[in-house]
PDB file of C-alpha atoms in Angstrom:
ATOM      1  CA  UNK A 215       0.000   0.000   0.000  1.00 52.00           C
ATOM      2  CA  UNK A 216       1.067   3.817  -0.714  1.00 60.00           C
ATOM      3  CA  UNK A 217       2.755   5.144   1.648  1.00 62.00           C
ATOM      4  CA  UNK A 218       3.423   2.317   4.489  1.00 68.00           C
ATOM      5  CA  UNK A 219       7.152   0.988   2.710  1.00 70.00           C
ATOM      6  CA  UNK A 220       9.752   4.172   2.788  1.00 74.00           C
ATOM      7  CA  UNK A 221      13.081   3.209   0.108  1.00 81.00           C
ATOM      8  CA  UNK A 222      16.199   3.074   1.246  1.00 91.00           C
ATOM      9  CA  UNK A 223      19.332   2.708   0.308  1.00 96.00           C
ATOM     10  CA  UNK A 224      21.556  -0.569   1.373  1.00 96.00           C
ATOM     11  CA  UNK A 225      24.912  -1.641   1.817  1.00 96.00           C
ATOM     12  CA  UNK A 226      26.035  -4.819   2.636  1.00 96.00           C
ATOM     13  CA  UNK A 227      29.756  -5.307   3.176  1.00 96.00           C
ATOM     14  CA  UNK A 228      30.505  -9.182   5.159  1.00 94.00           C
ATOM     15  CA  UNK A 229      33.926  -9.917   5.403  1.00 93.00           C
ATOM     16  CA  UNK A 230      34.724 -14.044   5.855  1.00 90.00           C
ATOM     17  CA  UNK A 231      36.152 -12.851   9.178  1.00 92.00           C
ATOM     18  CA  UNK A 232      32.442 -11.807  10.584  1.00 92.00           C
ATOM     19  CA  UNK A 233      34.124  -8.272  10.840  1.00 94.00           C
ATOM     20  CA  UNK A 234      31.585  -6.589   8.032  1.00 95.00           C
ATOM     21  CA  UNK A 235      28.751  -3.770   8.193  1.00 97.00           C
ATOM     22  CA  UNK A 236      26.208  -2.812   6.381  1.00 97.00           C
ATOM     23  CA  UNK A 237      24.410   0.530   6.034  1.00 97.00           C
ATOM     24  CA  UNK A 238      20.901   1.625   5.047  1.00 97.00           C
ATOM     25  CA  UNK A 239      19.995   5.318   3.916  1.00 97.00           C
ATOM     26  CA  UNK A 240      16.363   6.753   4.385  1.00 96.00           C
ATOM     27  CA  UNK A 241      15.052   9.797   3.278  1.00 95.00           C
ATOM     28  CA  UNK A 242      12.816  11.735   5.115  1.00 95.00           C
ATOM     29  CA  UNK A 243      11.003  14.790   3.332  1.00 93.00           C
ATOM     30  CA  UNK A 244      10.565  18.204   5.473  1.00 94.00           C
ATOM     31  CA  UNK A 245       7.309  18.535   5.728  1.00 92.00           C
ATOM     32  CA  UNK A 246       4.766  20.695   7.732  1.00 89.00           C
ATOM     33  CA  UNK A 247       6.995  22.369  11.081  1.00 89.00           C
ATOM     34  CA  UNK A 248       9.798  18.815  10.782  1.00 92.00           C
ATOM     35  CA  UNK A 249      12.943  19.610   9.277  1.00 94.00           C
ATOM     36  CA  UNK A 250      13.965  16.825   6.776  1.00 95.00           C
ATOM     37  CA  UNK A 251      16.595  14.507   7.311  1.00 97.00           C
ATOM     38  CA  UNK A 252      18.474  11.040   5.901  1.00 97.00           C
ATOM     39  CA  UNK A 253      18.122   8.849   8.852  1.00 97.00           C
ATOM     40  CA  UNK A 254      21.196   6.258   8.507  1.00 97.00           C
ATOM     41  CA  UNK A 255      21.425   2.650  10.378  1.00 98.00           C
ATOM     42  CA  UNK A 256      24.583   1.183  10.590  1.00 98.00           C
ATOM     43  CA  UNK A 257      24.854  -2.766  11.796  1.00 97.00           C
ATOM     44  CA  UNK A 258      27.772  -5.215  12.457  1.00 97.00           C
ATOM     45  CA  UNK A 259      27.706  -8.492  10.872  1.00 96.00           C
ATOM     46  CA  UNK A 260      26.111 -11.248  12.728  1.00 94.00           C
ATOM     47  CA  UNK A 261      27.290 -14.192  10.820  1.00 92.00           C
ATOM     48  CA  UNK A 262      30.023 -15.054   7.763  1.00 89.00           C
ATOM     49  CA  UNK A 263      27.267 -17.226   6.206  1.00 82.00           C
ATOM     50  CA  UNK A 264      28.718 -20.280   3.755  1.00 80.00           C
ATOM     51  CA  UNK A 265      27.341 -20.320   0.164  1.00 77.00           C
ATOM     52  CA  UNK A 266      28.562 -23.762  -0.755  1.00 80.00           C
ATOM     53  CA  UNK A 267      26.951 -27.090  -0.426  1.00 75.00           C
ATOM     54  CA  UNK A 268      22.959 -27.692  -1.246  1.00 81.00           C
ATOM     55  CA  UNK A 269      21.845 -25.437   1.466  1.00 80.00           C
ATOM     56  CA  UNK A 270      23.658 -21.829   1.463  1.00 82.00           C
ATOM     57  CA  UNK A 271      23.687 -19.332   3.914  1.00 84.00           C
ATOM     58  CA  UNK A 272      24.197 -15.709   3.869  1.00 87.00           C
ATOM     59  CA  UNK A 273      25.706 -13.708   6.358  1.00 91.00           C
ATOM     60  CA  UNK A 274      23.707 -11.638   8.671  1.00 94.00           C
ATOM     61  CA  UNK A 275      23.553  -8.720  10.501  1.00 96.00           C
ATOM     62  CA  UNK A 276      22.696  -7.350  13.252  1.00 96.00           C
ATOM     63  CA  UNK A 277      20.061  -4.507  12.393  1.00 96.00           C
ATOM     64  CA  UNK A 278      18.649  -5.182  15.591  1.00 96.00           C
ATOM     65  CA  UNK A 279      21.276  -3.229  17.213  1.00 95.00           C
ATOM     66  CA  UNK A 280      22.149  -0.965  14.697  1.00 97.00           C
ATOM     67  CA  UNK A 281      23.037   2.475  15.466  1.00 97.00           C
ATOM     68  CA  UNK A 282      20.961   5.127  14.384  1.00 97.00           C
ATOM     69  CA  UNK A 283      21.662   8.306  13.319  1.00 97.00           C
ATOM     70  CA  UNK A 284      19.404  11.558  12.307  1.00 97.00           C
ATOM     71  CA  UNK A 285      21.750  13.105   9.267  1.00 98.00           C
ATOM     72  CA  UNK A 286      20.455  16.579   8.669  1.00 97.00           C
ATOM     73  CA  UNK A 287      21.009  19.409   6.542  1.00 97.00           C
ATOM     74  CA  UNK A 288      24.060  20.785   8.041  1.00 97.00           C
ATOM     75  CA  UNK A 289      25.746  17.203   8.252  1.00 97.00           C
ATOM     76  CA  UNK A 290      24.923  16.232   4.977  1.00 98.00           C
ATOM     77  CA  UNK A 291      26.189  18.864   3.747  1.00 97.00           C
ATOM     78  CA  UNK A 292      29.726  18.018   5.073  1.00 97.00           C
ATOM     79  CA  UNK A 293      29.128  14.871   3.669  1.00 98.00           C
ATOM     80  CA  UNK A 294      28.931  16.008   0.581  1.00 98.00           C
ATOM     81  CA  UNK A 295      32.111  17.829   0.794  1.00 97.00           C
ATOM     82  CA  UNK A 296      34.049  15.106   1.948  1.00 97.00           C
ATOM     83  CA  UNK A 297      32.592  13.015  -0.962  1.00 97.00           C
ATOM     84  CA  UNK A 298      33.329  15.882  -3.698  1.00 97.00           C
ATOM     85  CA  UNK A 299      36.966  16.447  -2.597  1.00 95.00           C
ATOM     86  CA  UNK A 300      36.350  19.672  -0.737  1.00 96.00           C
ATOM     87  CA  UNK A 301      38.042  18.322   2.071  1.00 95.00           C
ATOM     88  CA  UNK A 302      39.487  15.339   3.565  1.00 96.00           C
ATOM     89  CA  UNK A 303      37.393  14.590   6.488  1.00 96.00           C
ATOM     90  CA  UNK A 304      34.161  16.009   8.293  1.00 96.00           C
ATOM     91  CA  UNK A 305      34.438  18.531  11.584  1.00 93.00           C
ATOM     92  CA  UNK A 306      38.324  19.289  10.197  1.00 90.00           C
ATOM     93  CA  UNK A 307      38.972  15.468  11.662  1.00 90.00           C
ATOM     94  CA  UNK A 308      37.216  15.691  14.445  1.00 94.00           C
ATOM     95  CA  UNK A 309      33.931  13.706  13.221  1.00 96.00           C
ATOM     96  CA  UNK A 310      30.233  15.376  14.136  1.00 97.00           C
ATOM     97  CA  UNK A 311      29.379  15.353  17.403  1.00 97.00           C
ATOM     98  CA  UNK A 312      24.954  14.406  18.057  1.00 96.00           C
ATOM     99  CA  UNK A 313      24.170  14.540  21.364  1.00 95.00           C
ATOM    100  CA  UNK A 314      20.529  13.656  23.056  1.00 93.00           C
ATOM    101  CA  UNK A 315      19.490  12.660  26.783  1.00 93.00           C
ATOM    102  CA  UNK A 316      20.311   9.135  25.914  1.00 93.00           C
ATOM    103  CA  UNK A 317      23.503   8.971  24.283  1.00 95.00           C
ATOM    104  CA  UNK A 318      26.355  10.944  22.659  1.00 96.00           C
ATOM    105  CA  UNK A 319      27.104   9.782  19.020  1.00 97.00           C
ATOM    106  CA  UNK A 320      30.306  10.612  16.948  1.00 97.00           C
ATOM    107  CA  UNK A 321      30.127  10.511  12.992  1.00 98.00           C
ATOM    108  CA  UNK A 322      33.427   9.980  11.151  1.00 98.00           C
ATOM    109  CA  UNK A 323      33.794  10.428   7.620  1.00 98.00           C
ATOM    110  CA  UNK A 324      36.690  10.794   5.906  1.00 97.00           C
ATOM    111  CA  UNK A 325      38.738  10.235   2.535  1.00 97.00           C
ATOM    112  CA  UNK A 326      41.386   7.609   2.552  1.00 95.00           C
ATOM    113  CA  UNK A 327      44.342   6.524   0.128  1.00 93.00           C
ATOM    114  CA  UNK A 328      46.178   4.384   2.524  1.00 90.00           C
ATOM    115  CA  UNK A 329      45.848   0.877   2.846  1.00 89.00           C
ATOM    116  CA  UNK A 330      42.993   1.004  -0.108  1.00 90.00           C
ATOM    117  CA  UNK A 331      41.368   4.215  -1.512  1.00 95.00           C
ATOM    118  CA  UNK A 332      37.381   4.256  -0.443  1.00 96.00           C
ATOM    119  CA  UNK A 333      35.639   6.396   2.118  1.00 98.00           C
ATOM    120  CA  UNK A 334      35.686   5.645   5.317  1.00 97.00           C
ATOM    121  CA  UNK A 335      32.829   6.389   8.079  1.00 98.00           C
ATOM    122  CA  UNK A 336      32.513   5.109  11.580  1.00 97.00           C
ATOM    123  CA  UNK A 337      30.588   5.752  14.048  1.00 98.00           C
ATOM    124  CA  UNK A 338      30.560   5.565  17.713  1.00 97.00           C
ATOM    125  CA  UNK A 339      27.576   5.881  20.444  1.00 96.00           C
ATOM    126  CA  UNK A 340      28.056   6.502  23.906  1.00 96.00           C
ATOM    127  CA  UNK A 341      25.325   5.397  26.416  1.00 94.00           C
ATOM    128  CA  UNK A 342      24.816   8.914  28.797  1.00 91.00           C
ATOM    129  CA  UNK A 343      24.161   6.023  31.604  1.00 89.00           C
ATOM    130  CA  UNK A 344      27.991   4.520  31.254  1.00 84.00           C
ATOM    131  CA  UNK A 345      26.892   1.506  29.709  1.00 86.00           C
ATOM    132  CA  UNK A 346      28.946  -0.228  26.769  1.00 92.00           C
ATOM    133  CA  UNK A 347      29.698   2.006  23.680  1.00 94.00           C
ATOM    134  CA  UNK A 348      28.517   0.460  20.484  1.00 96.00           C
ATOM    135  CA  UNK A 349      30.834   1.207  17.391  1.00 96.00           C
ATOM    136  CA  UNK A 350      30.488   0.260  13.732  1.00 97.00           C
ATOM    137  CA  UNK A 351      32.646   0.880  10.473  1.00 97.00           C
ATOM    138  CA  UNK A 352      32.195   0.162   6.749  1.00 97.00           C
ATOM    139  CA  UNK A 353      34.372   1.398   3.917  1.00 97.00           C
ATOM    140  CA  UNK A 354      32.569   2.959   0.593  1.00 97.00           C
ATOM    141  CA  UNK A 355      34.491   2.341  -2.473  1.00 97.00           C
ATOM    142  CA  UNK A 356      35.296   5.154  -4.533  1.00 96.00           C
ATOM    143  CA  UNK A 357      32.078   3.892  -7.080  1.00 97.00           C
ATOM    144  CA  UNK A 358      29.735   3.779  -3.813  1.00 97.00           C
ATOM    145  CA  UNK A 359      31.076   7.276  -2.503  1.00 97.00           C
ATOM    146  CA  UNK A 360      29.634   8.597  -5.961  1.00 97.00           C
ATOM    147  CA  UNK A 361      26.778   7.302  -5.758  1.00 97.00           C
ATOM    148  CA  UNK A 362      25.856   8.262  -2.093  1.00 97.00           C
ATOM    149  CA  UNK A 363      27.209  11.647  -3.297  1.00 98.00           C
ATOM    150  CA  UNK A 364      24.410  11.811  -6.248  1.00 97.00           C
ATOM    151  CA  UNK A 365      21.883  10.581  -3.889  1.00 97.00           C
ATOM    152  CA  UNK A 366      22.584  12.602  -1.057  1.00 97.00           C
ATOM    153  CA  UNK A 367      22.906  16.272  -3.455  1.00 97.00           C
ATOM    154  CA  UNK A 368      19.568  14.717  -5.589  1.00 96.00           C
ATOM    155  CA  UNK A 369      17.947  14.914  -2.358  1.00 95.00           C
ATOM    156  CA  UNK A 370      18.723  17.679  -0.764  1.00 96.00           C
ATOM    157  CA  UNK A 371      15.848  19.808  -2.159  1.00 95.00           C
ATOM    158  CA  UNK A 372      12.933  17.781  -0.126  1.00 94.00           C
ATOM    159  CA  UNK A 373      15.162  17.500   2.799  1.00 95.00           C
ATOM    160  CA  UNK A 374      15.158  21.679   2.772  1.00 95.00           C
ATOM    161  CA  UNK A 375      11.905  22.510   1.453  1.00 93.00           C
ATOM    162  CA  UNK A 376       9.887  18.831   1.021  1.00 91.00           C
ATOM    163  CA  UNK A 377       8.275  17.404  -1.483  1.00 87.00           C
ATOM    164  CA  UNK A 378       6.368  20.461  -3.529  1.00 84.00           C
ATOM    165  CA  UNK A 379       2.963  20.728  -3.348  1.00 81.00           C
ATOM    166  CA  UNK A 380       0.961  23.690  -5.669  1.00 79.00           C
ATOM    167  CA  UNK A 381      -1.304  25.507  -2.832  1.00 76.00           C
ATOM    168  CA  UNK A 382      -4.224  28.058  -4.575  1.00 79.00           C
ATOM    169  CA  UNK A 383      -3.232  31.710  -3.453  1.00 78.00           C
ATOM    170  CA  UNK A 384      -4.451  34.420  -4.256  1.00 80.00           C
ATOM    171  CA  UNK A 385      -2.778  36.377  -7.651  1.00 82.00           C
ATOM    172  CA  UNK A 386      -4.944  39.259  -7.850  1.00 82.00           C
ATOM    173  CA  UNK A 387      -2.272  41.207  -6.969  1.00 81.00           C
ATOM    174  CA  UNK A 388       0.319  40.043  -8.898  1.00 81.00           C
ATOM    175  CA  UNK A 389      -2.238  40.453 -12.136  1.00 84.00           C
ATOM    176  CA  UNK A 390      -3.335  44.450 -11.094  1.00 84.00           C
ATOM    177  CA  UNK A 391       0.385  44.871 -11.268  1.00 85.00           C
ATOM    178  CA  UNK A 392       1.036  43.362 -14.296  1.00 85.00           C
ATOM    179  CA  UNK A 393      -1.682  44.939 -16.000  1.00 85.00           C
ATOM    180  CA  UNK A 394      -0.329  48.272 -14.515  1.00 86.00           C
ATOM    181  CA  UNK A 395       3.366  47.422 -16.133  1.00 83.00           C
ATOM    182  CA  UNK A 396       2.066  46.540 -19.588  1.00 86.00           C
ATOM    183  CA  UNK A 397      -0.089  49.656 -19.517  1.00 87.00           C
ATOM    184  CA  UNK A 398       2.418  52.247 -18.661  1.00 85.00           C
ATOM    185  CA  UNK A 399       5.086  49.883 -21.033  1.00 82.00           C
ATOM    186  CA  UNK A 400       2.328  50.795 -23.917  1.00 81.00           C
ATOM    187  CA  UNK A 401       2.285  54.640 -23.294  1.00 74.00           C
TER     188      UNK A 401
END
């Protein structure tokens, strides 16, 4: 049905050492007095999975626990410059900082040449109770980077503004004046 399934985008990166991640990408529109947003889940790998013999398995992981994180405008935006070449990292190195009455979170994304070239984001979550901090890391190739880049810029309009709806208002005004211009164009 329209409007109960919400795209996203999905990586899944296992690794045969169970060390893998995967990430998901949602967009979420502005709309009446909510500011938009890409809300981004990041989960460890459960399993390594085995694809030979009669009965394959995949590897797993563990959305359950993911960590979730509300990207808006301001770090998107330094997404994108990271992604474009503008710089080499977000927060000059330092990662974004989101903190709420439950945890502290710390974004890192940053460019990387050294062991492999990809783009490299991690991300960290503090409990605010002292309880175990959760981590999780995944490295975009350069292809993926591009494409996250395209995504994220095609969707930065309805993340600003929404998606556009035509509301009636009221152009009298707009026509008197007109009318006015082409009038005293004509004398």
């Amino acid at each position: 049905p329209l409007g109960k399934y919400r795209p996203k985008l999905t990586f899944f990166h296992p690794t045969s050492k169970g060390t893998g991640c995967a990430l998901s990408l949602e967009l979420h529109p502005a709309h009446d007095r909510t500011d938009g947003c890409i809300m981004m889940r990041i989960a460890n790998q459960m399993t390594v999975g085995d694809r030979r013999g009669p009965n394959p398995t995949y590897p797993r992981f563990d959305w359950e626990n993911a960590i979730a994180v509300k990207l808006g405008f301001d770090d998107l935006c330094q997404f994108l410059q990271v992604f474009r070449g503008e710089c080499e990292a977000v927060g000059d190195g330092k990662g974004l900082i989101h903190a709420t009455a439950k945890a502290t979170t710390s974004i890192r994304l940053r460019h990387m040449i050294e062991p492999v070239t990809g783009y490299s984001l991690e991300v960290y979550r503090s409990p605010r109770s002292g309880g175990e901090e959760s981590r999780a890391h995944i490295l975009f190739t350069n292809r993926e980077a591009v494409g996250i880049c395209e995504s994220i810029a095609g969707s930065m309009s309805v993340i600003s503004f929404g998606i556009p709806v035509v509301l009636p208002h009221d152009t009298a005004a707009y026509e008197a004046e007109q009318k006015e211009f082409r009038n005293a164009a004509a004398a």
